[in-house]
Coordinates of C-alpha atoms in Angstrom, one line a residue:
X1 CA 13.6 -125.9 137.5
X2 CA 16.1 -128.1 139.2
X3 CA 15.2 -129.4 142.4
X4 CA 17.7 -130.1 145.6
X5 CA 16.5 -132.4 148.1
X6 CA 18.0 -133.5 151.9
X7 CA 17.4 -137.0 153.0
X8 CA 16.8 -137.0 156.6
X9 CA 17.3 -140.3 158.3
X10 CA 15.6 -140.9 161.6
X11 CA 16.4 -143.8 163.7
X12 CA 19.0 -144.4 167.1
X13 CA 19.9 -147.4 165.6
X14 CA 21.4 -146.1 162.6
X15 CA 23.5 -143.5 164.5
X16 CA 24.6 -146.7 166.7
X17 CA 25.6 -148.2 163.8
X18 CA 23.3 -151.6 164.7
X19 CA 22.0 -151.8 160.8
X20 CA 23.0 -149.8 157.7
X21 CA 21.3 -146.8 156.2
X22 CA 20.4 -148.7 153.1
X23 CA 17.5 -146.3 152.5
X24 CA 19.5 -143.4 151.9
X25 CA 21.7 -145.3 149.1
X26 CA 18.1 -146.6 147.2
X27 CA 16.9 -143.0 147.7
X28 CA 20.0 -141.3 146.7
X29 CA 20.0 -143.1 143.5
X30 CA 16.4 -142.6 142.7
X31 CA 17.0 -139.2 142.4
X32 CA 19.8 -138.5 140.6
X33 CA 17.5 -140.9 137.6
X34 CA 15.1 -138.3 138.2
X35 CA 17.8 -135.1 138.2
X36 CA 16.8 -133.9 141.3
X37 CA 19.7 -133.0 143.5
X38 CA 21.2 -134.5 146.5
X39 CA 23.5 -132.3 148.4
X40 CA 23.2 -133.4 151.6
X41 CA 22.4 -136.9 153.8
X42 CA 21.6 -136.0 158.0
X43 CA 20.9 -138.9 160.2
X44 CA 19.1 -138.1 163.3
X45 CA 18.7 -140.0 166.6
X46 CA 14.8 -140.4 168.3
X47 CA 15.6 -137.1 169.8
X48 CA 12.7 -134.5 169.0
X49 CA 14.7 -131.6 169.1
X50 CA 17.8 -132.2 167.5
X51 CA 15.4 -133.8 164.4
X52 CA 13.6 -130.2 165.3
X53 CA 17.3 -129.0 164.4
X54 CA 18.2 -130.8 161.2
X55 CA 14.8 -130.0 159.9
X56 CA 15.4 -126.1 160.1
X57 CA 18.4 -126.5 158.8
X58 CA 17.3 -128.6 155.5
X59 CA 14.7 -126.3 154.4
X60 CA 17.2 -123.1 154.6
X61 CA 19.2 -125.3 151.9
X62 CA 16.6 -127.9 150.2
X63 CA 13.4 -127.4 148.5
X64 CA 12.8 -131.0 148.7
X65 CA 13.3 -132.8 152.3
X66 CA 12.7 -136.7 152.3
X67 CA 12.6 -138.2 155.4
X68 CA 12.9 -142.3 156.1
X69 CA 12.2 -144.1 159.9
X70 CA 9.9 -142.9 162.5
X71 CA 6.8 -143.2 161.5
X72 CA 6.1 -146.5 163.7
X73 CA 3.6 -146.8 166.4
X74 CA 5.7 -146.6 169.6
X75 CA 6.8 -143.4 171.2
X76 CA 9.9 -142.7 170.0
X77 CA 8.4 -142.5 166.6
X78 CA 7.9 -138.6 166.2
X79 CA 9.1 -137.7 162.7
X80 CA 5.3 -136.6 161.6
X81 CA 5.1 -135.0 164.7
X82 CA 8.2 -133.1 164.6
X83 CA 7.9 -132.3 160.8
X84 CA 4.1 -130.9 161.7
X85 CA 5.2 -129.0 164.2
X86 CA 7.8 -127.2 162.1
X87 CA 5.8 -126.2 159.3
X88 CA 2.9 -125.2 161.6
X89 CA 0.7 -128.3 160.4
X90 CA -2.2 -130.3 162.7
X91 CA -2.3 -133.6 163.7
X92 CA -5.4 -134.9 162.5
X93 CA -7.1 -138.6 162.5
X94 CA -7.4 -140.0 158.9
X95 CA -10.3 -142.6 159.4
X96 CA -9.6 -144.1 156.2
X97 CA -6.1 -145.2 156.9
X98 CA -7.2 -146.0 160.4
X99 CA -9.6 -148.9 158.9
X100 CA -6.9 -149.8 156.8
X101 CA -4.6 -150.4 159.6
X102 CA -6.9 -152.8 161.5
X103 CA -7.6 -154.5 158.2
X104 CA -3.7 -155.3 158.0
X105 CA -3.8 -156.8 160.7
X106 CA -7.0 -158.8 160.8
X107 CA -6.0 -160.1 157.1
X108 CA -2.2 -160.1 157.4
X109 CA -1.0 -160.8 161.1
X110 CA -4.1 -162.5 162.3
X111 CA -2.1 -163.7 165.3
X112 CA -1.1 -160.4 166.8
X113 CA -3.2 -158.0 169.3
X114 CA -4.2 -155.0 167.6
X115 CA -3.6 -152.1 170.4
X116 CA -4.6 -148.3 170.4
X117 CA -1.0 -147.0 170.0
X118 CA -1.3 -148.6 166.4
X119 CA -3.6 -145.6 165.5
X120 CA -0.5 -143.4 165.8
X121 CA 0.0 -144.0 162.4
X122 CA -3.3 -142.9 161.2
X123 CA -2.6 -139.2 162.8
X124 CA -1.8 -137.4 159.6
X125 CA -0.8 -133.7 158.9
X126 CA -3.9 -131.6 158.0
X127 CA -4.0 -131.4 154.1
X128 CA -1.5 -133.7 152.8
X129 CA -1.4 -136.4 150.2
X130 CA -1.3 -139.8 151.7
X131 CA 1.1 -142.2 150.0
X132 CA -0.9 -145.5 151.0
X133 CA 1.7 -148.2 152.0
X134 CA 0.4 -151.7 150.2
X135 CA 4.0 -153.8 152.4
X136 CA 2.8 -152.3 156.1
X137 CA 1.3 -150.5 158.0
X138 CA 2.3 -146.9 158.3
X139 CA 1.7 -144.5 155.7
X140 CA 4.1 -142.0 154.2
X141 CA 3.2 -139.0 153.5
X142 CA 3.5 -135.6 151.1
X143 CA 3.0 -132.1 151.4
X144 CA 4.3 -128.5 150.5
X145 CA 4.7 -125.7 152.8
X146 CA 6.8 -122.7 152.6
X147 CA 7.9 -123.3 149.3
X148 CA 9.5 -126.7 150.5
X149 CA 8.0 -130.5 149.7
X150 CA 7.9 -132.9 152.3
X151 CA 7.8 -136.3 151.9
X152 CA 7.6 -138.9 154.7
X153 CA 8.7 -142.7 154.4
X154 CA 8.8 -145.8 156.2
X155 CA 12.0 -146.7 157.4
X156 CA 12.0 -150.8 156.8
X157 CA 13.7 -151.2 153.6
X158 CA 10.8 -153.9 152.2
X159 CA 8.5 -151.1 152.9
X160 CA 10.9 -148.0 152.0
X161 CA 12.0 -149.4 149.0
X162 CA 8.6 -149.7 147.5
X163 CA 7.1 -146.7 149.1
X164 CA 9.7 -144.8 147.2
X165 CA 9.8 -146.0 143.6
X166 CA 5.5 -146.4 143.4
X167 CA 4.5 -143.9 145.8
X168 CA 7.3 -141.1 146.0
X169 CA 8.9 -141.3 142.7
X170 CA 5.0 -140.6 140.8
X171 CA 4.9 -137.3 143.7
X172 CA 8.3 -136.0 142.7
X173 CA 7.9 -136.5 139.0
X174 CA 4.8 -134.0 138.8
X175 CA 7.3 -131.3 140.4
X176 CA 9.1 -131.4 136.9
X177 CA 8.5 -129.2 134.1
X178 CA 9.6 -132.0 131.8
X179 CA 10.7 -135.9 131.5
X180 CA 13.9 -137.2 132.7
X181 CA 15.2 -140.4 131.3
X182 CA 18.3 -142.5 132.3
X183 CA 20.3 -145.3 130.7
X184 CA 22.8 -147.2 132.6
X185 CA 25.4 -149.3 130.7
X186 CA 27.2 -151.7 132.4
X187 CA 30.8 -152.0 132.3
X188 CA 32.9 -155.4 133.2
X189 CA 36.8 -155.6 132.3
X190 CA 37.9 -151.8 132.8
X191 CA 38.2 -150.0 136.0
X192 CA 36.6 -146.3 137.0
X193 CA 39.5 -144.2 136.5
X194 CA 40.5 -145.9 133.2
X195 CA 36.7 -145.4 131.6
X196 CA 36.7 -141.7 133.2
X197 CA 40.1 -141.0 131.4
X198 CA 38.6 -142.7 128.0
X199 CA 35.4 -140.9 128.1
X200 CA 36.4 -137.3 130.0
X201 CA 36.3 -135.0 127.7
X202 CA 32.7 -136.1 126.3
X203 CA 31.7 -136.4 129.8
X204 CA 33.0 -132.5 130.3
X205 CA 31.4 -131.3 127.0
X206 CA 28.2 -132.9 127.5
X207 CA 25.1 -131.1 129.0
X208 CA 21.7 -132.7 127.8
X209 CA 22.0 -135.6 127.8
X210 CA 25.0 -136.1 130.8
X211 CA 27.5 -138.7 130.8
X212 CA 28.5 -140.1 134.7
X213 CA 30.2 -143.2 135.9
X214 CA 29.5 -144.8 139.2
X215 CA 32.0 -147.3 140.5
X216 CA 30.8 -151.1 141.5
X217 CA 32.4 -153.8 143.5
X218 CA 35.0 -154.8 140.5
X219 CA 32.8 -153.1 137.2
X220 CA 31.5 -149.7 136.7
X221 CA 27.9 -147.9 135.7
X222 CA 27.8 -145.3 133.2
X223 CA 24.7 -143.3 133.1
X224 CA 23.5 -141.2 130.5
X225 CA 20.7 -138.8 131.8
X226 CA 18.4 -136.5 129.6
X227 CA 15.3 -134.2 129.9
X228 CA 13.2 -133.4 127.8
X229 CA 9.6 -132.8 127.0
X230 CA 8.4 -136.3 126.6
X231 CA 10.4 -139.7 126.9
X232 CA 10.5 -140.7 123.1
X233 CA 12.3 -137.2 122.9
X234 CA 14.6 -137.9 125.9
X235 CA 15.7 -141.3 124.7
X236 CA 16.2 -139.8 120.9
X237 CA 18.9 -137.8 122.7
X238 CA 20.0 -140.4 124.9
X239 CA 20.9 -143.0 121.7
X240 CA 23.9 -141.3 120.0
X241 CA 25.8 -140.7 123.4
X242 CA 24.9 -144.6 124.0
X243 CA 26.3 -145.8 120.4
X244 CA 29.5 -143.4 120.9
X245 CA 30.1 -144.8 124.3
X246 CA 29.8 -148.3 122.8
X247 CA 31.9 -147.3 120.0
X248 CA 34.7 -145.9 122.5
X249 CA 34.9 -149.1 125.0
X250 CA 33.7 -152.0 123.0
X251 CA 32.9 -155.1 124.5
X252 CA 33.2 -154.7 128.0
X253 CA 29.8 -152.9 128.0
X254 CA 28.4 -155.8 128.7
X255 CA 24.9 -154.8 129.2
X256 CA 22.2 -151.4 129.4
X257 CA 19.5 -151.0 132.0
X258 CA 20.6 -154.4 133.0
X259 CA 21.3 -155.4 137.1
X260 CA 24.3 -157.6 136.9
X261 CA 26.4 -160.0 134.5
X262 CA 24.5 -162.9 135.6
X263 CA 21.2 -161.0 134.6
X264 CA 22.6 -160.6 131.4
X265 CA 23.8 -164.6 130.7
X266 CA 20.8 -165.7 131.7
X267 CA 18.7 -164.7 128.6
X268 CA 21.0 -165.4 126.8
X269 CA 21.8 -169.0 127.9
X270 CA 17.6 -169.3 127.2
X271 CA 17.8 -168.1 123.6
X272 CA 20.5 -170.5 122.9
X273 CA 18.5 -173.5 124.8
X274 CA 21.8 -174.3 127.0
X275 CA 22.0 -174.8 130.1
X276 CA 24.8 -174.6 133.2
X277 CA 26.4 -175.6 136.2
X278 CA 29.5 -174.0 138.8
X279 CA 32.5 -175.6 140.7
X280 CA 33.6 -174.0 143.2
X281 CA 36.1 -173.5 145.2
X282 CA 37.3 -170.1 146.6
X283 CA 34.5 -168.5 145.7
X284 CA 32.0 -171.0 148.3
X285 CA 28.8 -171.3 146.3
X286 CA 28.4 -167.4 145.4
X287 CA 28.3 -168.2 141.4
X288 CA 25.3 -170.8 141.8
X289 CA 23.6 -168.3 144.0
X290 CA 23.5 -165.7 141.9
X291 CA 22.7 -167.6 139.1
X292 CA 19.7 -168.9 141.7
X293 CA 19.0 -165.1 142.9
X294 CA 17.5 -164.6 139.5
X295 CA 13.6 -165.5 138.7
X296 CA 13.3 -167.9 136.1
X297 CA 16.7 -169.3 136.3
X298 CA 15.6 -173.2 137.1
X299 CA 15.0 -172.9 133.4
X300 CA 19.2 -172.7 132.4
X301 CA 20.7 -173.5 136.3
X302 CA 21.4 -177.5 136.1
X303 CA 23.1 -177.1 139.5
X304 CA 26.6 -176.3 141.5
X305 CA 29.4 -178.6 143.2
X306 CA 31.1 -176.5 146.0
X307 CA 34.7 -178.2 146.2
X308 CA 36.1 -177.0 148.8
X309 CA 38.7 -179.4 149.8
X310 CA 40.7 -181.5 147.9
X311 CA 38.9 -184.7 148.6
X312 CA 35.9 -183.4 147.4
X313 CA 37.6 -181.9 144.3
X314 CA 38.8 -185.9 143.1
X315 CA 35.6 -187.7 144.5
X316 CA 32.8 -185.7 142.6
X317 CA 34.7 -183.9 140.3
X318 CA 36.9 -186.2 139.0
X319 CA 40.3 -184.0 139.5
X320 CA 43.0 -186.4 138.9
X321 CA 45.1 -186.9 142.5
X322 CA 48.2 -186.4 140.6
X323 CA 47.4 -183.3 139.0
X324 CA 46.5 -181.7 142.3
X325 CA 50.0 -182.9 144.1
X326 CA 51.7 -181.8 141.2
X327 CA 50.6 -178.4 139.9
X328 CA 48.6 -177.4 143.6
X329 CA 44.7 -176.6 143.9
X330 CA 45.4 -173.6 142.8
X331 CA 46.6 -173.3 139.4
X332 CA 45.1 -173.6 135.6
X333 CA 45.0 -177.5 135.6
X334 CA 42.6 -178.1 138.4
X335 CA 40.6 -175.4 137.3
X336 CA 40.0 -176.9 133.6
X337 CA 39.5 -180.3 135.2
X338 CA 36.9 -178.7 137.8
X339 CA 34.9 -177.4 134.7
X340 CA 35.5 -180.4 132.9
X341 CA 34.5 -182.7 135.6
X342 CA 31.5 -180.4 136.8
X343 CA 29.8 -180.2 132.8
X344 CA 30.0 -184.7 132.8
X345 CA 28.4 -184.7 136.6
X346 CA 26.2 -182.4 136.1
X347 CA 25.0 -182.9 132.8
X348 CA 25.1 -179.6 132.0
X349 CA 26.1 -177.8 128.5
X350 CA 28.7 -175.4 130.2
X351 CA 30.3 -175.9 133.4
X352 CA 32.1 -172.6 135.2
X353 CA 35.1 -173.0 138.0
X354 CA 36.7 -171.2 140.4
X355 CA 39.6 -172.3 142.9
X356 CA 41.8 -169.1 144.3
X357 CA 43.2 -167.6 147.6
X358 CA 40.5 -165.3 148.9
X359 CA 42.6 -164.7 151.8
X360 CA 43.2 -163.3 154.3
X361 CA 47.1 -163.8 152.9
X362 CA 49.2 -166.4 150.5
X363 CA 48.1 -170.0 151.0
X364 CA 50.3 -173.1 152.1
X365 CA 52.0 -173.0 148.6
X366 CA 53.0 -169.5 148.7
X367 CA 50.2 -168.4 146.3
X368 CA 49.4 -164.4 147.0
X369 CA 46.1 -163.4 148.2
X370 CA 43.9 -162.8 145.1
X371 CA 45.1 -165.1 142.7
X372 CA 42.0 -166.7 141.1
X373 CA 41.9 -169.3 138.1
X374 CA 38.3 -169.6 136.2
X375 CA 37.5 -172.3 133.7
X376 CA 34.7 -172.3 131.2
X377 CA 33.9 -175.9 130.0
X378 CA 32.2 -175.9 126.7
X379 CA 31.3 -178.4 123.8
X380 CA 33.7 -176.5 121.8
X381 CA 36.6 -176.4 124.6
X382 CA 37.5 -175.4 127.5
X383 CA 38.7 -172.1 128.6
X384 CA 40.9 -170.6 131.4
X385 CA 41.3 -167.2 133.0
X386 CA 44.3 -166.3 135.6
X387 CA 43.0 -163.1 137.5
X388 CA 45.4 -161.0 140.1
X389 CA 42.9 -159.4 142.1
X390 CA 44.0 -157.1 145.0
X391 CA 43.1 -157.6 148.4
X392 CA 39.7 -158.3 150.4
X393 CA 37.9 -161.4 150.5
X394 CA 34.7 -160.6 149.8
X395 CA 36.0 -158.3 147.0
X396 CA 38.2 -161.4 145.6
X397 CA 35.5 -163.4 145.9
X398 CA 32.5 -160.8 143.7
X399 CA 35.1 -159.8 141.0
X400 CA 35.7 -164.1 140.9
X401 CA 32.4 -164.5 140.3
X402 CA 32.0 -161.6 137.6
X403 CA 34.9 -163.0 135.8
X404 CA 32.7 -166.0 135.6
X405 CA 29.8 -164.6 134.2
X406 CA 32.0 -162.6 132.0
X407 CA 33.5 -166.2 130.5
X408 CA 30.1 -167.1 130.0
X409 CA 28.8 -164.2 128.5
X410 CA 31.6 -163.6 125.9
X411 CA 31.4 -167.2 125.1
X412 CA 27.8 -166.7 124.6
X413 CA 27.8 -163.9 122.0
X414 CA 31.4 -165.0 120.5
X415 CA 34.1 -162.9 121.5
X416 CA 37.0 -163.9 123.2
X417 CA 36.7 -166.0 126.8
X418 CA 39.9 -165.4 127.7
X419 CA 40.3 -162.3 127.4
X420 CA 39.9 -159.7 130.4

């Protein structure tokens, strides 16, 4: 049976729009890897009744109602309360959880007072299943009444996040009458429209397994879902949609069950024994740190110039003075000689550049907005990519430093660099 679940997001400061509803995103996509439904997200001040409200309206329409926030100590923490109260549940004190919450913070905030209001969290509703938090201090929490399960989470994100994929996710998976199994290629090179259109008729015919993209800042996620009985039988039906999907877009998959392009280079640049380095200009830095974002990267990462100006572009870089009055910061020359320059300082055994107009508008030499020149500087060569981009800095500036990792990467498992 296919499940449909609410999220139900409780917090002022979300309606306010003081932080973002991140939770609802990780939860929302935790789900559809398990095939469970999401029809609706509701986001509910500290009010009691209008999260009285939203609550009687999600179970008339969800047999699965996941709430996030207000589960705190302080008094405007009432989701368990409400939530209880709804489904005609006690309030009850769980002494284990009690002890662990003075434990926390005996053992992990030794230097704040422990007060009585902290106990809040250890009121619990009368026969549920306790989803211990290991990152703080409130517990979530799961039951099933009327037909409907109810599960309760923290609203941090260090906590949610957790709570949901080892405490949540193990909960939600025993409501299944079988296993459900995703595989998520990653596209670089090819827009959402243009894989949809190459792939829509597969993706129409398709029922077990299921073909979906998902659009990404400048690449794309396809996902191929199955469910079956076990997950050696739910990946034997996954594999043939996989291989005909590869077979269909060709090398810009660039990855499966893989995070980003940079994840993907970086074993690679290990196999290989190589190592690299960045110059940047437009892009400010963001290439080294995603490369530095990754665990284990100190192994390949030699290191990153940012050259922003000019100055700095000659006097570490080597960027001959002339070239730069002549052909302009931003063009195909200064870019190969920022990679050039960037692989002798730096010692490295490939050297990636970036110098662009992230915008807002054309810079002093009537360059538009979005026009971005990469370099790849190798022992066989170096290698240059123009790339028109749109409009947005921060978008200019992410799809810049994809098309960097893509350079990498292709020259990495020998296809073309310069090709988009």
């Amino acid at each position: 049976m296919a499940h449909t679940a609410e999220l139900i997001a409780v917090g002022t400061e979300l309606l306010l729009g003081n932080i973002a509803n991140t939770d609802a995103q990780m939860v929302s996509e935790g789900l559809s890897t398990l095939g469970v439904n999401v029809y609706y997200h509701t986001v509910v001040g500290d009010n009691p009744e209008r999260l009285k409200e939203a609550i009687e309206i999600a179970r008339k329409r969800a047999d699965v109602i996941i709430t996030t926030g207000g589960l705190g100590p302080t008094c405007d923490d009432l989701t368990k309360q409400t939530l209880a109260e709804v489904f005609g549940k006690k309030l009850v004190l769980h002494e284990p959880t009690a002890e662990r919450i003075k434990a926390y913070f005996t053992k992990r905030l030794p230097g704040a007072k422990f007060t009585e209001n902290n106990l809040q969290q250890a009121m619990l509703p009368e026969d549920c299943e306790i989803l211990q938090n290991d990152w703080g201090t409130a517990p979530g929490v799961a039951f099933e009444a009327d037909g409907v399960h109810v599960i309760m989470l923290p609203g941090p994100p260090g906590e949610c996040t957790p709570m949901f994929h080892h405490r949540a996710v193990p909960y939600l998976q025993k409501l299944s009458d079988g296993m459900i199994v995703s595989r998520s290629l990653r596209i670089f090179g090819s827009g959402e429209s243009a894989v949809e259109a190459l792939l829509r008729d597969r993706m129409n015919e398709l029922q077990n397994p299921t073909l979906a993209p998902y659009a990404k800042v400048g690449e794309v996620e396809l996902r191929i879902t199955a469910k079956a009985d076990t997950e050696e039988e739910a990946r034997r039906l996954i594999a043939p949609v996989e291989d005909e999907v590869r077979g269909i877009l060709g090398d810009i998959v660039y990855g499966a069950d893989v995070k980003s392009l940079e994840a993907a280079v970086l074993p690679l640049l290990e196999e290989k024994g190589l190592t690299l380095g960045t110059a940047e200009s437009c892009t400010g830095g963001l290439i080294a740190k995603r490369m530095t974002d990754l665990p284990g990267s100190s192994k390949v990462f030699a290191g990153g110039v940012v050259s922003y100006t000019n100055a700095v572009k000659q006097s570490l870089l080597g960027v001959p003075e002339a070239v730069l009055k002549e052909k302009g910061a931003v063009s195909e020359e200064v870019a190969r000689a920022m990679a050039e320059g960037a692989r002798k300082a730096l010692g490295c055994d490939l050297a990636v550049s970036s110098t662009g107009v992230a915008g807002p508008g054309p810079d002093g030499d009537g360059n538009p907005e979005g026009l971005v020149y990469l370099a790849l500087a190798t022992a066989d060569g170096t290698f240059v990519r123009k790339v028109a981009q749109g409009q947005g800095r921060d978008r200019i500036r992410t799809t810049a430093a994809h098309h960097a990792f893509d350079m990498v990467r292709r020259y990495l498992t020998g296809l073309p660099v310069e090709k988009i």
